[in-house]
PDB file of C-alpha atoms and ligand atoms in Angstrom:
ATOM      1  CA  MET U   1     152.183 186.138  89.122  1.00 89.00           C
ATOM      2  CA  LYS U   2     149.288 188.673  89.586  1.00 91.00           C
ATOM      3  CA  LYS U   3     148.120 188.382  93.120  1.00 95.00           C
ATOM      4  CA  VAL U   4     147.128 186.206  96.094  1.00 97.00           C
ATOM      5  CA  GLU U   5     143.998 184.801  94.717  1.00 97.00           C
ATOM      6  CA  HIS U   6     143.073 182.907  97.991  1.00 98.00           C
ATOM      7  CA  ILE U   7     144.470 181.173 101.058  1.00 98.00           C
ATOM      8  CA  GLY U   8     143.401 177.581 101.777  1.00 98.00           C
ATOM      9  CA  ILE U   9     142.641 176.305 105.039  1.00 98.00           C
ATOM     10  CA  ALA U  10     142.246 172.662 106.043  1.00 98.00           C
ATOM     11  CA  VAL U  11     139.377 172.059 108.375  1.00 98.00           C
ATOM     12  CA  LYS U  12     138.043 168.926 110.062  1.00 98.00           C
ATOM     13  CA  ASP U  13     134.475 169.984 109.929  1.00 98.00           C
ATOM     14  CA  LEU U  14     133.350 172.246 107.195  1.00 98.00           C
ATOM     15  CA  ALA U  15     130.024 173.048 108.843  1.00 98.00           C
ATOM     16  CA  SER U  16     131.327 174.217 112.162  1.00 98.00           C
ATOM     17  CA  ALA U  17     134.277 175.967 110.318  1.00 98.00           C
ATOM     18  CA  ASN U  18     131.711 177.898 108.222  1.00 98.00           C
ATOM     19  CA  ASP U  19     129.933 178.988 111.304  1.00 98.00           C
ATOM     20  CA  LEU U  20     133.147 180.073 113.082  1.00 98.00           C
ATOM     21  CA  PHE U  21     134.472 181.952 110.008  1.00 98.00           C
ATOM     22  CA  THR U  22     131.080 183.542 109.382  1.00 98.00           C
ATOM     23  CA  ARG U  23     131.308 184.948 112.981  1.00 98.00           C
ATOM     24  CA  LEU U  24     134.999 185.842 112.463  1.00 98.00           C
ATOM     25  CA  PHE U  25     134.378 187.771 109.218  1.00 97.00           C
ATOM     26  CA  ASN U  26     130.948 188.943 110.113  1.00 97.00           C
ATOM     27  CA  GLN U  27     129.686 187.854 106.677  1.00 97.00           C
ATOM     28  CA  PRO U  28     128.595 184.469 105.247  1.00 97.00           C
ATOM     29  CA  TYR U  29     130.449 182.284 102.756  1.00 98.00           C
ATOM     30  CA  TYR U  30     129.391 183.081  99.154  1.00 97.00           C
ATOM     31  CA  LYS U  31     129.601 179.549  97.844  1.00 96.00           C
ATOM     32  CA  GLN U  32     130.270 175.966  98.528  1.00 97.00           C
ATOM     33  CA  GLU U  33     131.667 173.467  96.065  1.00 96.00           C
ATOM     34  CA  GLU U  34     132.681 169.869  96.228  1.00 96.00           C
ATOM     35  CA  LEU U  35     135.534 168.348  94.097  1.00 93.00           C
ATOM     36  CA  VAL U  36     135.001 164.585  94.019  1.00 92.00           C
ATOM     37  CA  SER U  37     138.243 163.956  92.072  1.00 88.00           C
ATOM     38  CA  GLU U  38     140.322 165.518  94.967  1.00 90.00           C
ATOM     39  CA  GLY U  39     138.074 164.211  97.761  1.00 95.00           C
ATOM     40  CA  VAL U  40     137.431 167.829  99.066  1.00 96.00           C
ATOM     41  CA  SER U  41     134.516 170.022 100.004  1.00 97.00           C
ATOM     42  CA  THR U  42     135.112 173.739 100.088  1.00 98.00           C
ATOM     43  CA  SER U  43     133.521 176.921 100.904  1.00 98.00           C
ATOM     44  CA  PHE U  44     134.700 180.329  99.998  1.00 98.00           C
ATOM     45  CA  PHE U  45     134.538 183.700 101.837  1.00 98.00           C
ATOM     46  CA  LYS U  46     135.450 186.950 100.081  1.00 97.00           C
ATOM     47  CA  ILE U  47     137.664 189.421 101.957  1.00 95.00           C
ATOM     48  CA  GLY U  48     138.314 192.423  99.912  1.00 93.00           C
ATOM     49  CA  ASP U  49     140.320 191.410  96.839  1.00 91.00           C
ATOM     50  CA  THR U  50     141.187 187.973  98.062  1.00 95.00           C
ATOM     51  CA  LYS U  51     139.320 184.869  99.291  1.00 97.00           C
ATOM     52  CA  ILE U  52     139.575 182.349 101.945  1.00 98.00           C
ATOM     53  CA  GLU U  53     138.914 178.806 100.899  1.00 98.00           C
ATOM     54  CA  LEU U  54     137.940 176.238 103.726  1.00 98.00           C
ATOM     55  CA  LEU U  55     138.683 172.671 102.787  1.00 98.00           C
ATOM     56  CA  GLU U  56     137.342 169.489 104.306  1.00 98.00           C
ATOM     57  CA  ALA U  57     138.336 166.053 103.334  1.00 98.00           C
ATOM     58  CA  THR U  58     135.334 163.879 102.015  1.00 97.00           C
ATOM     59  CA  ASP U  59     137.387 160.686 102.075  1.00 94.00           C
ATOM     60  CA  GLU U  60     140.233 159.256 104.047  1.00 92.00           C
ATOM     61  CA  ASN U  61     142.570 159.222 100.926  1.00 93.00           C
ATOM     62  CA  SER U  62     141.928 162.975 100.396  1.00 95.00           C
ATOM     63  CA  PRO U  63     145.238 164.947 100.534  1.00 94.00           C
ATOM     64  CA  ILE U  64     143.288 167.205 103.138  1.00 97.00           C
ATOM     65  CA  ALA U  65     142.815 164.155 105.362  1.00 97.00           C
ATOM     66  CA  LYS U  66     146.508 163.358 105.202  1.00 96.00           C
ATOM     67  CA  PHE U  67     147.387 166.909 105.902  1.00 96.00           C
ATOM     68  CA  ILE U  68     145.243 167.074 108.948  1.00 97.00           C
ATOM     69  CA  GLU U  69     146.493 163.740 110.179  1.00 96.00           C
ATOM     70  CA  LYS U  70     150.186 164.916 109.944  1.00 95.00           C
ATOM     71  CA  ARG U  71     149.791 168.726 110.892  1.00 94.00           C
ATOM     72  CA  GLY U  72     146.507 169.341 112.277  1.00 97.00           C
ATOM     73  CA  GLU U  73     144.076 172.038 111.049  1.00 98.00           C
ATOM     74  CA  GLY U  74     145.485 175.178 109.619  1.00 98.00           C
ATOM     75  CA  ILE U  75     146.744 177.013 106.596  1.00 98.00           C
ATOM     76  CA  HIS U  76     147.206 174.343 103.886  1.00 97.00           C
ATOM     77  CA  HIS U  77     148.207 176.432 100.810  1.00 98.00           C
ATOM     78  CA  ILE U  78     148.516 179.906  99.337  1.00 98.00           C
ATOM     79  CA  ALA U  79     147.053 180.208  95.917  1.00 98.00           C
ATOM     80  CA  PHE U  80     148.480 182.810  93.217  1.00 98.00           C
ATOM     81  CA  GLU U  81     146.544 183.844  90.116  1.00 97.00           C
ATOM     82  CA  VAL U  82     148.689 183.634  86.956  1.00 97.00           C
ATOM     83  CA  GLU U  83     148.027 184.978  83.428  1.00 96.00           C
ATOM     84  CA  ASP U  84     149.123 181.829  81.654  1.00 97.00           C
ATOM     85  CA  ILE U  85     149.413 178.679  83.803  1.00 97.00           C
ATOM     86  CA  ASP U  86     151.109 176.628  81.223  1.00 97.00           C
ATOM     87  CA  ALA U  87     153.827 179.114  80.567  1.00 97.00           C
ATOM     88  CA  GLU U  88     154.144 179.880  84.358  1.00 97.00           C
ATOM     89  CA  MET U  89     154.432 176.073  85.014  1.00 98.00           C
ATOM     90  CA  GLU U  90     157.261 175.714  82.492  1.00 97.00           C
ATOM     91  CA  ARG U  91     159.060 178.716  83.764  1.00 97.00           C
ATOM     92  CA  LEU U  92     158.950 177.505  87.323  1.00 97.00           C
ATOM     93  CA  GLN U  93     159.956 174.103  86.435  1.00 97.00           C
ATOM     94  CA  ALA U  94     163.036 175.397  84.537  1.00 98.00           C
ATOM     95  CA  GLU U  95     163.872 177.451  87.755  1.00 97.00           C
ATOM     96  CA  GLY U  96     164.153 174.202  89.697  1.00 97.00           C
ATOM     97  CA  PHE U  97     160.715 174.191  91.407  1.00 97.00           C
ATOM     98  CA  GLN U  98     159.007 170.726  91.671  1.00 98.00           C
ATOM     99  CA  LEU U  99     155.478 170.654  90.254  1.00 98.00           C
ATOM    100  CA  ILE U 100     153.139 168.163  91.956  1.00 96.00           C
ATOM    101  CA  ASN U 101     151.050 167.812  88.788  1.00 94.00           C
ATOM    102  CA  GLN U 102     152.739 167.912  85.442  1.00 95.00           C
ATOM    103  CA  ARG U 103     149.681 169.185  83.635  1.00 95.00           C
ATOM    104  CA  PRO U 104     147.126 171.826  84.857  1.00 96.00           C
ATOM    105  CA  LYS U 105     144.202 170.086  86.569  1.00 94.00           C
ATOM    106  CA  ASN U 106     140.547 171.143  87.122  1.00 93.00           C
ATOM    107  CA  GLY U 107     140.000 172.881  90.579  1.00 92.00           C
ATOM    108  CA  VAL U 108     137.047 174.409  92.179  1.00 91.00           C
ATOM    109  CA  ASP U 109     135.851 177.932  91.395  1.00 90.00           C
ATOM    110  CA  ASN U 110     136.269 177.452  87.738  1.00 92.00           C
ATOM    111  CA  LYS U 111     140.043 177.309  87.822  1.00 95.00           C
ATOM    112  CA  ARG U 112     142.856 175.399  86.224  1.00 96.00           C
ATOM    113  CA  ILE U 113     145.381 174.711  88.865  1.00 96.00           C
ATOM    114  CA  CYS U 114     148.768 173.378  89.574  1.00 97.00           C
ATOM    115  CA  PHE U 115     150.631 172.690  93.028  1.00 97.00           C
ATOM    116  CA  LEU U 116     154.265 173.254  93.758  1.00 97.00           C
ATOM    117  CA  HIS U 117     155.923 170.828  96.053  1.00 96.00           C
ATOM    118  CA  PRO U 118     156.592 172.366  99.497  1.00 95.00           C
ATOM    119  CA  LYS U 119     159.974 170.790  99.657  1.00 96.00           C
ATOM    120  CA  THR U 120     161.076 173.298  96.889  1.00 96.00           C
ATOM    121  CA  THR U 121     159.188 176.244  98.258  1.00 97.00           C
ATOM    122  CA  ASN U 122     160.424 176.581 101.965  1.00 96.00           C
ATOM    123  CA  GLY U 123     157.673 174.225 103.258  1.00 95.00           C
ATOM    124  CA  ILE U 124     154.817 176.073 101.738  1.00 96.00           C
ATOM    125  CA  LEU U 125     152.454 174.443  99.388  1.00 97.00           C
ATOM    126  CA  ILE U 126     151.742 176.895  96.646  1.00 98.00           C
ATOM    127  CA  GLU U 127     148.987 176.759  94.086  1.00 98.00           C
ATOM    128  CA  LEU U 128     148.980 178.414  90.716  1.00 98.00           C
ATOM    129  CA  CYS U 129     145.560 179.162  89.367  1.00 97.00           C
ATOM    130  CA  GLN U 130     144.066 180.590  86.116  1.00 97.00           C
ATOM    131  CA  GLU U 131     140.494 181.399  85.599  1.00 95.00           C
ATOM    132  CA  LYS U 132     139.050 179.125  82.849  1.00 93.00           C
ATOM    133  CA  ALA U 133     137.518 180.892  79.871  1.00 85.00           C
ATOM    134  CA  LYS U 134     133.850 181.195  80.279  1.00 74.00           C
TER     135      LYS U 134
HETATM  136 ZN1  LIG V   1     143.034 176.502  96.520  1.00 59.10          ZN
END
């Protein structure tokens, strides 16, 4: 794994969270993107070499809606950038980690992503991400 690419934070209301984090970081978000397949709307802030991703559910079946229902707002996942996501998924599965999706799927921010189940990672939802070739 190369670095922490971003930290994902689940929020109830993206517009008010955008406002809050803009004041917190003293800079605005640089992009907003919706991912219909996952039922989420996101915004990104760049902080030095890493990013903060805010996630709001756009429908009640969204994983973000379920997360907030169970645990409230807060840190949802930590995303690590990898060189070769297919190879890394294979390696981690062989190490006994449970993958939530068996094949990389399309994420926001031009990434291929995969999540590791928190029950095999000390309760932390971990995302692997690889930038798609342009
Ligand atoms: Zn993410």
